[in-house]
Amino acid sequence: MLTQEENEMLTRVGPGTPAGELLRRYWLPVGVASELTAENPTQVVRILGETLVLFMDKSGNVGLLEDRCPHRGVSLSYGRVEQRGIACAYHGWLYDTKGNCLETPAEPCESKFHLTVKQKAYPVQKLVGLYWAYMGPLPAPLIANFDIWFRQDGRRKIFIQPQLDANWFQPMENSMDPAHLQILHQNTAARGREIADSTRGLTDDVAEFDFYEVPYGGLMKRRTYKNGMIDEHPVLFPNILRQGNVGQIRVPMDDTHTKVYFVRFYPTENGELVENDEPPVEYLKSYKNPPDALHPFTRFRMDLVQSQDHMAWETQGPICDRTQERLTSSDRGVILLREVMFREMKKVQQGLDPIGVVRDPANNPFIDTHLLESIKLGDYDRSPLAVNQ
Ligand code: FES
Ligand SMILES: [Fe+2]
């Protein structure tokens, strides 16, 4: 059980909040690269409690600016892109991708007023078919050399999950909660096996759970089954779950909404290298009906692993009230994750880099959890995307 103050620390993501400042030390996806085109060159991005505009100017430069025009507050997402940037639709103030104001066309020609205007701008880079932004203090670090993003011997596919109308830390705690698989997901995990007792589900398959930190800035949850099989899912701190060949990225939009990207890696059969991997994108349909309502005014389908998880995450509440919980021994992973969060938030407050922040290209080790997974993981828990079809 946490105090209200501790719960706020884990869950609030806006500028100046402890978790918000921690999350701003990592590159985060802000959009699907293929969505930004000459026909649709702007889109609104809601991330970490900020409303931003992602745009591609006519020179092909991609920028991420605060959406609110500093003149009189109109959304820049309705702006016209030009050779040198984006011009506000209202009075044409023109901004480049660095946030410099280049023109204020309604002012007299000799006016230098535009030189006094600076719009908030964040660096953007493209990786695995997504645009990623860094919203923290400069200089920006590197993106960790995670095999799912950087392996060349295969192709990737992006799955955009339906918007999660809940706080980001609920799916992260779920990632450190192995016991729910054998119960919440028992029907899909059973793969046709008869389940004698649906209260216990497949719990009796498991010998033990272990949780520990790993050196690349992650946390591991490990299930050891009675038949000797071992199943490990690392969390790449703070917001990525690795499951099989899928990196599940949870990006807080604000305190009560989360965008979830899955990047799945498909290795080539013979190890052949793939050039110019342009991942296709699949948009998954809402798991609830009606799709834009909150519990108890909507109902989740319960026949898919992901919809079962979304049910669990959303019905905990827009922000789970952790002053009212009863943690037990199987919640040790959840407790570890919270301890690591509190420790790392404190480091950020002291001006230090949190775990997993990489700055030296010569010291950005290749994080390959795939080998470990493929050797140890049986067939037990391989269904999460298959069931999305
Ligand atoms: S509100 Fe943007 S230029 Fe006036
Ligand atoms: Fe789950």
Short mmCIF file of N, CA and C and ligand atoms in Angstrom, two decimals, residues 69 71-74 88 90-93, ligand 1:
data_model
loop_
_atom_site.label_atom_id
_atom_site.label_comp_id
_atom_site.label_asym_id
_atom_site.label_seq_id
_atom_site.Cartn_x
_atom_site.Cartn_y
_atom_site.Cartn_z
N CYS A 69 0.23 28.45 -30.46
CA CYS A 69 0.99 29.56 -31.06
C CYS A 69 1.22 30.65 -30.02
N HIS A 71 1.62 33.69 -30.39
CA HIS A 71 0.96 34.97 -30.68
C HIS A 71 -0.34 35.08 -29.88
N ARG A 72 -1.36 34.32 -30.27
CA ARG A 72 -2.61 34.39 -29.52
C ARG A 72 -3.25 33.01 -29.34
N GLY A 73 -2.41 31.96 -29.36
CA GLY A 73 -2.84 30.67 -28.82
C GLY A 73 -3.51 29.68 -29.75
N VAL A 74 -3.54 29.94 -31.06
CA VAL A 74 -4.19 28.98 -31.97
C VAL A 74 -3.31 27.73 -32.14
N CYS A 88 1.62 29.45 -38.75
CA CYS A 88 0.33 29.42 -38.05
C CYS A 88 -0.79 29.82 -39.01
N TYR A 90 -3.51 31.27 -38.42
CA TYR A 90 -4.27 32.47 -38.06
C TYR A 90 -3.61 33.74 -38.63
N HIS A 91 -2.33 33.99 -38.28
CA HIS A 91 -1.67 35.21 -38.78
C HIS A 91 -0.30 34.92 -39.38
N GLY A 92 -0.04 33.62 -39.62
CA GLY A 92 1.13 33.26 -40.42
C GLY A 92 2.48 33.30 -39.75
N TRP A 93 2.53 33.42 -38.43
CA TRP A 93 3.85 33.37 -37.81
C TRP A 93 4.51 32.05 -38.19
S1 FES B 1 -2.31 33.03 -33.30
FE1 FES B 1 -0.69 32.22 -34.44
S2 FES B 1 -0.05 33.81 -35.71
FE2 FES B 1 -1.65 34.68 -34.55
#
